Coordinates of C-alpha atoms and ligand atoms in Angstrom, one line a residue:
M1 CA -25.5 15.3 -5.8
A2 CA -26.0 16.0 -2.1
H3 CA -29.8 15.4 -2.0
N4 CA -32.7 14.3 -4.2
E5 CA -36.4 14.0 -3.8
F6 CA -36.0 11.0 -1.5
F7 CA -33.0 11.6 0.7
T8 CA -30.1 13.9 1.7
L9 CA -26.6 12.5 2.1
A10 CA -24.6 13.0 5.3
P11 CA -22.2 16.0 5.1
A12 CA -19.1 13.9 4.9
L13 CA -20.4 12.3 1.7
A14 CA -22.4 15.1 0.2
A15 CA -19.5 16.7 -1.5
D16 CA -17.7 13.7 -2.8
Q17 CA -19.0 10.3 -3.7
T18 CA -16.4 9.5 -6.4
L19 CA -15.0 6.0 -6.7
S20 CA -11.5 5.5 -5.3
P21 CA -9.1 6.3 -8.1
T22 CA -7.6 2.8 -8.1
L23 CA -10.9 1.2 -8.7
A24 CA -11.9 3.7 -11.3
I25 CA -8.7 3.2 -13.4
N26 CA -9.1 -0.5 -13.1
Q27 CA -12.6 -0.3 -14.4
R28 CA -11.5 1.8 -17.4
V29 CA -8.7 -0.6 -18.3
K30 CA -11.1 -3.6 -18.2
E31 CA -13.4 -1.7 -20.6
L32 CA -10.5 -1.1 -23.0
W33 CA -9.4 -4.8 -22.7
A34 CA -13.0 -5.9 -23.4
A35 CA -13.0 -3.8 -26.5
G36 CA -9.9 -5.7 -27.6
E37 CA -7.4 -2.9 -26.9
Q38 CA -3.8 -3.6 -25.8
V39 CA -3.3 -1.7 -22.5
Y40 CA -0.3 -1.9 -20.2
H41 CA -1.7 -1.9 -16.7
L42 CA 0.7 -0.1 -14.4
G43 CA -2.3 1.4 -12.5
F44 CA -3.4 -1.4 -10.1
G45 CA -1.4 -2.6 -7.1
E46 CA -2.3 -6.2 -6.3
S47 CA 0.0 -9.1 -5.6
R48 CA -1.1 -11.8 -7.9
F49 CA 0.6 -15.0 -6.9
P50 CA -1.4 -18.2 -6.1
V51 CA -2.7 -19.1 -2.7
H52 CA -0.1 -21.2 -0.9
P53 CA -1.4 -24.8 -0.8
K54 CA -1.2 -25.1 3.0
I55 CA -3.2 -21.9 3.5
R56 CA -5.7 -23.1 1.0
A57 CA -6.0 -26.4 2.7
A58 CA -6.5 -24.7 6.1
L59 CA -9.3 -22.6 4.6
I60 CA -11.1 -25.6 3.1
A61 CA -10.7 -27.6 6.3
H62 CA -12.5 -24.9 8.2
A63 CA -15.3 -24.2 5.8
D64 CA -17.8 -25.4 8.4
A65 CA -16.6 -22.9 11.0
K66 CA -19.7 -20.7 10.8
S67 CA -20.2 -19.1 14.2
Y68 CA -19.5 -15.6 15.1
L69 CA -16.2 -15.2 16.8
S70 CA -14.6 -12.6 19.1
S71 CA -14.2 -9.3 17.4
L72 CA -10.6 -9.3 18.7
G73 CA -9.8 -12.5 16.8
I74 CA -9.5 -16.1 18.0
P75 CA -7.0 -16.5 20.8
E76 CA -4.8 -18.9 18.8
L77 CA -4.5 -16.4 16.0
R78 CA -3.7 -13.5 18.3
A79 CA -1.0 -15.6 19.9
A80 CA 0.4 -16.7 16.5
V81 CA 0.5 -13.1 15.2
A82 CA 2.3 -12.0 18.4
D83 CA 4.9 -14.7 18.0
F84 CA 5.4 -14.0 14.4
Y85 CA 5.9 -10.3 14.9
T86 CA 8.3 -10.9 17.8
K87 CA 10.3 -13.4 15.8
R88 CA 10.2 -12.1 12.2
M89 CA 9.3 -8.4 12.4
G90 CA 11.3 -7.1 15.3
V91 CA 8.2 -6.0 17.2
E92 CA 8.0 -7.4 20.7
A93 CA 4.4 -8.3 20.9
T94 CA 2.1 -10.2 23.3
P95 CA -1.3 -11.8 22.3
D96 CA -3.3 -9.3 24.4
R97 CA -2.0 -6.4 22.2
V98 CA -3.2 -8.0 18.9
I99 CA -6.5 -7.3 17.1
V100 CA -7.5 -8.8 13.7
A101 CA -10.0 -7.3 11.3
P102 CA -11.3 -7.8 7.8
G103 CA -8.3 -6.0 6.3
S104 CA -5.9 -3.4 7.6
K105 CA -8.0 -0.7 5.8
P106 CA -10.9 -0.9 8.3
L107 CA -8.4 -1.0 11.1
L108 CA -6.8 2.2 9.9
Y109 CA -10.3 3.7 9.8
A110 CA -11.1 2.4 13.3
F111 CA -7.9 3.8 14.8
Q112 CA -8.5 7.2 13.2
M113 CA -12.0 7.0 14.6
A114 CA -10.9 6.0 18.1
L115 CA -8.2 8.7 18.5
A116 CA -8.6 12.5 19.0
G117 CA -6.4 14.9 17.1
D118 CA -5.4 15.9 13.6
T119 CA -4.2 13.3 11.0
I120 CA -0.7 14.1 9.8
L121 CA 0.3 12.6 6.5
P122 CA 3.6 12.5 4.5
T123 CA 3.3 13.6 0.9
P124 CA 2.7 11.4 -1.1
S125 CA 0.8 8.8 0.9
W126 CA -1.5 5.9 0.3
V127 CA -4.8 6.8 -1.4
S128 CA -7.2 5.9 1.5
Y129 CA -5.7 7.6 4.5
A130 CA -7.0 11.1 3.7
P131 CA -10.4 10.0 2.4
Q132 CA -10.9 8.0 5.6
A133 CA -10.0 11.1 7.7
R134 CA -12.5 13.1 5.7
L135 CA -15.3 10.6 6.2
L136 CA -14.6 11.0 10.0
N137 CA -14.5 14.8 9.7
R138 CA -10.9 14.9 10.9
S139 CA -8.5 17.5 9.7
V140 CA -5.6 16.4 7.6
L141 CA -2.2 18.2 7.6
R142 CA 0.2 17.2 4.9
I143 CA 4.0 17.2 5.3
P144 CA 5.2 18.8 2.1
A145 CA 8.0 17.0 0.1
S146 CA 9.6 17.7 -3.2
P147 CA 10.2 15.4 -6.2
A148 CA 13.7 17.1 -6.4
D149 CA 14.5 15.3 -3.0
E150 CA 12.7 12.1 -4.1
H151 CA 9.8 13.1 -1.8
R152 CA 11.9 12.1 1.3
L153 CA 10.3 12.7 4.6
T154 CA 12.4 14.6 7.1
A155 CA 12.1 15.2 10.8
D156 CA 12.3 19.0 10.2
A157 CA 9.4 18.9 7.8
L158 CA 7.4 16.9 10.3
R159 CA 8.2 19.4 13.1
Q160 CA 7.0 22.3 10.9
T161 CA 3.8 20.6 10.0
L162 CA 3.0 19.7 13.6
A163 CA 3.6 23.3 14.6
Q164 CA 0.6 24.2 12.4
S165 CA -1.8 22.0 14.4
S166 CA -3.6 23.6 17.3
E167 CA -4.7 20.2 18.7
K168 CA -3.1 18.7 21.8
Q169 CA -2.6 15.3 20.2
H170 CA -1.7 14.3 16.6
I171 CA -1.9 11.0 14.7
L172 CA 0.9 10.5 12.2
I173 CA 0.4 7.8 9.6
L174 CA 3.7 6.3 8.3
N175 CA 4.0 3.7 5.6
S176 CA 7.3 1.8 5.1
P177 CA 7.9 0.4 2.5
S178 CA 5.7 3.0 0.9
N179 CA 2.8 2.9 -1.4
P180 CA 3.3 4.9 -3.7
T181 CA 7.1 5.5 -3.7
G182 CA 8.4 2.0 -2.7
Q183 CA 10.8 3.8 -0.3
M184 CA 11.6 2.6 3.2
L185 CA 12.2 4.9 6.1
A186 CA 15.8 4.5 7.3
P187 CA 16.4 3.5 10.9
E188 CA 18.2 6.8 11.7
L189 CA 15.2 8.8 10.4
L190 CA 12.7 6.6 12.4
A191 CA 14.8 7.4 15.5
E192 CA 14.6 11.1 14.8
I193 CA 10.9 10.9 14.1
A194 CA 10.4 9.1 17.4
E195 CA 12.0 12.0 19.2
V196 CA 9.7 14.5 17.5
C197 CA 6.7 12.4 18.3
R198 CA 7.6 12.0 21.9
A199 CA 8.0 15.8 22.3
T200 CA 4.7 16.6 20.6
H201 CA 2.3 14.0 21.8
T202 CA 2.0 12.4 18.4
L203 CA 0.9 8.8 18.1
V204 CA 2.0 6.8 15.1
L205 CA -0.1 4.5 13.0
S206 CA 2.7 2.6 11.3
D207 CA 1.4 0.8 8.2
E208 CA 3.9 -1.9 7.6
I209 CA 1.8 -4.1 5.3
Y210 CA 4.7 -4.2 2.8
A211 CA 7.4 -5.1 5.3
L212 CA 7.8 -8.7 4.1
T213 CA 8.2 -7.5 0.5
A214 CA 11.4 -5.7 1.1
H215 CA 13.7 -6.1 -1.9
G216 CA 16.8 -7.0 0.1
H217 CA 19.2 -4.1 -0.2
Q218 CA 17.8 -2.5 3.0
P219 CA 16.3 -4.4 5.9
H220 CA 12.9 -3.3 7.1
V221 CA 12.9 -1.9 10.6
S222 CA 9.6 -1.2 12.5
M223 CA 8.8 2.2 13.9
A224 CA 7.8 0.3 17.1
H225 CA 11.5 -0.4 17.6
F226 CA 12.1 3.3 18.2
Y227 CA 8.8 4.4 19.7
P228 CA 7.2 1.4 21.3
E229 CA 5.0 3.4 23.7
G230 CA 3.4 5.5 20.9
T231 CA 3.3 3.2 17.8
V232 CA 0.4 1.0 16.5
V233 CA 1.8 -1.5 14.0
L234 CA -0.5 -2.5 11.1
G235 CA -0.2 -5.3 8.6
G236 CA -2.0 -8.2 7.1
L237 CA -2.0 -11.0 4.5
S238 CA -2.8 -8.9 1.4
K239 CA 0.6 -8.2 0.0
H240 CA 3.3 -10.8 0.9
L241 CA 0.8 -13.7 0.5
S242 CA -1.4 -12.2 -2.3
L243 CA -4.5 -12.6 -0.2
G244 CA -6.1 -9.2 -0.5
G245 CA -9.6 -10.6 -1.3
W246 CA -9.5 -12.8 1.8
R247 CA -9.6 -9.7 4.0
L248 CA -7.3 -10.2 7.0
G249 CA -5.6 -7.4 8.7
V250 CA -3.8 -7.2 12.0
A251 CA -2.8 -4.4 14.4
I252 CA -0.6 -4.4 17.5
V253 CA -1.1 -1.7 20.0
P254 CA 1.5 -0.3 22.4
P255 CA 2.2 -2.2 25.6
G256 CA 0.6 -1.2 28.9
A257 CA -2.7 0.3 30.1
A258 CA -2.9 3.0 27.4
G259 CA -2.5 0.4 24.7
Q260 CA -5.2 -1.7 26.3
Q261 CA -7.6 1.3 26.4
L262 CA -7.0 2.0 22.7
L263 CA -7.5 -1.7 21.9
A264 CA -10.8 -1.7 23.8
A265 CA -11.9 1.4 21.8
V266 CA -11.1 -0.2 18.4
N267 CA -12.6 -3.5 19.5
K268 CA -15.8 -1.6 20.3
I269 CA -15.8 -0.1 16.8
G270 CA -15.2 -3.6 15.3
G271 CA -17.8 -5.2 17.4
E272 CA -20.4 -2.6 16.3
I273 CA -19.4 -2.6 12.6
W274 CA -17.9 -5.8 11.3
S275 CA -18.4 -8.2 14.3
C276 CA -15.4 -10.4 13.4
V277 CA -13.2 -11.6 10.6
S278 CA -14.8 -14.5 8.6
A279 CA -14.2 -17.6 10.7
P280 CA -12.6 -19.9 8.0
V281 CA -10.2 -17.0 7.1
Q282 CA -9.1 -16.7 10.7
Y283 CA -8.2 -20.4 10.7
A284 CA -6.4 -20.1 7.4
A285 CA -4.5 -17.1 8.8
L286 CA -3.4 -19.3 11.6
A287 CA -1.4 -21.3 9.0
A288 CA -0.1 -18.1 7.5
Y289 CA 1.3 -16.8 10.8
A290 CA 2.6 -20.2 12.0
D291 CA 6.2 -19.4 11.1
D292 CA 6.2 -22.4 8.8
P293 CA 9.5 -22.7 6.9
E294 CA 7.6 -23.7 3.7
I295 CA 5.4 -20.6 3.9
L296 CA 8.3 -18.3 4.7
A297 CA 10.2 -19.7 1.7
Y298 CA 7.1 -19.0 -0.5
I299 CA 6.9 -15.4 0.8
A300 CA 10.6 -15.0 0.0
E301 CA 10.1 -16.4 -3.5
C302 CA 7.2 -14.1 -4.3
T303 CA 9.1 -11.2 -2.9
R304 CA 12.2 -12.1 -5.1
L305 CA 9.9 -11.9 -8.2
H306 CA 8.3 -8.6 -7.1
A307 CA 11.7 -7.2 -6.5
A308 CA 13.0 -8.3 -9.9
R309 CA 10.0 -6.9 -11.7
T310 CA 10.0 -3.6 -9.8
Q311 CA 13.7 -3.0 -10.1
H312 CA 13.6 -3.8 -13.8
L313 CA 10.9 -1.1 -14.3
W314 CA 13.0 1.3 -12.2
R315 CA 16.1 0.6 -14.3
G316 CA 14.0 1.2 -17.4
L317 CA 12.9 4.6 -16.1
C318 CA 16.5 5.5 -15.2
E319 CA 17.6 4.6 -18.8
L320 CA 14.9 7.0 -20.0
D321 CA 16.3 9.7 -17.6
I322 CA 13.0 9.8 -15.8
P323 CA 13.7 10.9 -12.1
C324 CA 12.5 8.2 -9.7
A325 CA 13.5 7.1 -6.2
R326 CA 14.8 3.5 -6.1
P327 CA 12.1 1.3 -4.5
D328 CA 13.2 -0.6 -1.5
G329 CA 10.2 -2.9 -1.2
G330 CA 6.7 -3.6 -2.5
F331 CA 5.8 -3.1 -6.1
Y332 CA 5.5 0.7 -6.7
L333 CA 7.4 3.6 -8.2
Y334 CA 6.7 7.3 -8.2
P335 CA 8.5 8.9 -11.1
S336 CA 8.4 12.6 -11.8
F337 CA 7.8 14.1 -15.3
D338 CA 8.3 17.7 -14.1
G339 CA 11.3 17.9 -16.5
W340 CA 9.0 17.7 -19.5
R341 CA 6.6 20.3 -18.2
G342 CA 7.1 22.7 -21.2
A343 CA 6.7 20.1 -23.9
L344 CA 3.7 18.5 -22.0
A345 CA 2.0 21.9 -21.8
G346 CA 2.1 21.9 -25.6
A347 CA 0.1 18.6 -25.6
G348 CA -2.4 20.1 -23.2
V349 CA -1.0 18.4 -20.1
F350 CA -0.7 20.6 -17.0
T351 CA -1.5 18.3 -14.1
S352 CA -0.8 14.7 -13.1
D353 CA -4.5 14.0 -13.8
D354 CA -4.0 15.2 -17.4
L355 CA -0.8 13.2 -17.7
A356 CA -2.4 10.0 -16.5
R357 CA -5.3 10.5 -18.9
H358 CA -2.9 11.3 -21.8
L359 CA -0.8 8.2 -21.2
L360 CA -3.8 6.0 -21.1
D361 CA -5.6 7.6 -24.1
K362 CA -2.6 8.1 -26.4
W363 CA -0.1 5.5 -25.2
R364 CA -2.2 2.8 -23.6
I365 CA -0.3 2.9 -20.4
A366 CA -2.5 2.9 -17.2
T367 CA -1.0 4.7 -14.2
L368 CA -2.4 6.7 -11.2
P369 CA -2.0 10.4 -10.9
G370 CA 0.0 11.9 -8.0
T371 CA -3.1 13.8 -6.9
A372 CA -4.6 10.5 -5.7
F373 CA -1.7 10.4 -3.2
G374 CA -2.0 14.0 -2.1
S375 CA 0.7 15.5 -4.4
P376 CA -0.1 19.0 -5.7
P377 CA -2.0 18.8 -9.0
D378 CA 0.7 20.6 -11.0
E379 CA 3.4 18.3 -9.8
L380 CA 3.7 15.8 -12.6
S381 CA 4.2 12.7 -10.6
L382 CA 2.6 9.3 -11.4
R383 CA 2.4 6.1 -9.5
L384 CA 3.4 3.0 -11.4
S385 CA 2.8 -0.5 -10.2
S386 CA 4.7 -3.5 -11.4
S387 CA 2.3 -6.0 -9.8
Y388 CA -0.2 -6.5 -12.6
V389 CA 1.8 -6.5 -15.8
D390 CA 2.3 -10.0 -17.3
M391 CA 0.2 -11.3 -14.5
E392 CA -3.1 -10.1 -15.8
S393 CA -4.7 -13.5 -15.2
D394 CA -4.2 -16.0 -12.4
A395 CA -3.0 -18.5 -15.0
Q396 CA -0.3 -16.1 -16.2
A397 CA 0.8 -15.5 -12.6
A398 CA 1.0 -19.3 -11.9
A399 CA 2.9 -19.8 -15.2
L400 CA 5.5 -17.2 -14.3
L401 CA 6.0 -18.8 -10.9
A402 CA 6.3 -22.3 -12.5
R403 CA 8.9 -21.0 -15.0
H404 CA 10.9 -19.5 -12.1
R405 CA 10.7 -22.8 -10.3
S406 CA 11.9 -24.7 -13.4
G407 CA 15.2 -22.9 -12.9
V408 CA 14.8 -19.6 -14.8
D409 CA 16.5 -17.0 -12.6
A410 CA 14.3 -14.0 -11.6
D411 CA 16.2 -11.4 -13.6
A412 CA 16.2 -13.6 -16.8
L413 CA 12.5 -14.2 -16.2
V414 CA 11.8 -10.5 -16.3
R415 CA 14.1 -9.9 -19.3
D416 CA 12.8 -12.7 -21.4
H417 CA 9.2 -13.5 -20.3
H418 CA 7.6 -10.1 -19.6
P419 CA 6.3 -8.8 -22.9
A420 CA 3.8 -6.4 -21.3
L421 CA 6.5 -4.8 -19.1
A422 CA 8.8 -4.4 -22.2
G423 CA 5.8 -3.0 -24.2
A424 CA 5.1 -0.5 -21.4
L425 CA 8.7 0.7 -21.4
G426 CA 8.7 0.9 -25.2
N427 CA 5.6 3.0 -25.2
L428 CA 7.1 5.3 -22.5
R429 CA 10.2 5.7 -24.6
A430 CA 8.0 6.6 -27.7
F431 CA 5.9 9.0 -25.6
L432 CA 9.0 10.9 -24.4
A433 CA 10.4 10.9 -27.9
S434 CA 7.2 12.4 -29.1
L435 CA 7.7 15.3 -26.7
H436 CA 11.0 16.1 -28.3
E437 CA 9.7 16.2 -31.9
Ligands
LIG501 C1 -0.3 1.1 2.0 C2 -1.4 0.2 2.2 N1 -2.0 0.1 3.3 C3 -3.1 -0.7 3.5 C4 -3.7 -1.3 2.4 C5 -4.9 -2.1 2.7 O1 -4.7 -3.5 2.7 P1 -5.8 -4.5 3.3 O2 -7.0 -3.7 3.7 O3 -6.0 -5.4 2.2 O4 -5.1 -5.1 4.5 C6 -3.1 -1.2 1.2 C7 -3.7 -1.9 0.0 O5 -3.6 -1.5 -1.1 C8 -2.0 -0.4 1.0 O6 -1.4 -0.3 -0.2

């Protein structure tokens, strides 16, 4: 509804005020749970581990910090982030290139607002990039990719998409490891993409928020390593430290005068919209970015469990012959059900939206449809998340961690103490068997 008797909505919101698909599915699962239904929740991506005690103590110790702070972030935190990225993430950073904000999401929005040009997105890509661009009345061009090639991004496909833009400058948003596919962009590909970007005046917003959740079989390499002059690196505490609700995101702009001009523009947006990150959270973040061996060990421990859970789900899909790229990091998978298209049509399923609905209604498996990530509606891809199953409550998450610490190896933990994950795979098997009847 674009207008009523009292007001008219702004054009960017008049056509679409639907809730983000992630929030909508979560709402529906909660309703089913409240009605006593067993639902396997593979629809919501949220790292669920407890707050690290040192970070918790830092937050409590600064509860009295109540003044407004600089919209760039406190100097100590900007310095800590720069050191951490230089030492741990392979991004040579200096404090004057860092800005912090209430999450990387508002930073992604602010950078899109600050820069001219079309937004270029791989397909599939995270749910919020395209809606943010639409709110800003920016054009989005999608780089096509096929499930047959595991949706792999190529420099050629990027080149072809850029050729369709009539703008002088372009903004490419990369996300490695990826939500929704879990894939990392290999260093050779990043080097090729850097060449294309240099030649076409394309700036990269490199969303590396899952970098510290790499599963270990492939190291994470930042796009800034190949394209320092044109890459903004984004990250935060939401994933590797399970602090999504604390709202702390960081960005590092390119070195030099151009980077400073961009930082000033984003800082202006931050200053006019969110003012600053909550003061106690900034002091807690100081502990998180202190390069403290205890906290680094905790990040590695949580990542080990994410990896075991996600790789287990991936192996389960492989055993069912469901095509799916092997995830390299994070807690997502993006399987394709295109091979069952004929049988699914018989069940009234023609699109990924239909498929997600069917799986929830008939098989009590919550997923997100590929359409939420920009895949064409008739491509039968779904995003599965391993992060919520068997960690539906904070108590369950803490209990799993405690069991792991008592000496149960991560793989054994997933095999023997993950009834919901086993149930979800069992229902998937039954669903596929029903299609062959
Ligand atoms: C790829 C990606 N980028 C950014 C975000 C936003 O994270 P935050 O705003 O909590 O920093 C998310 C959260 O789901 C994500 O999956």
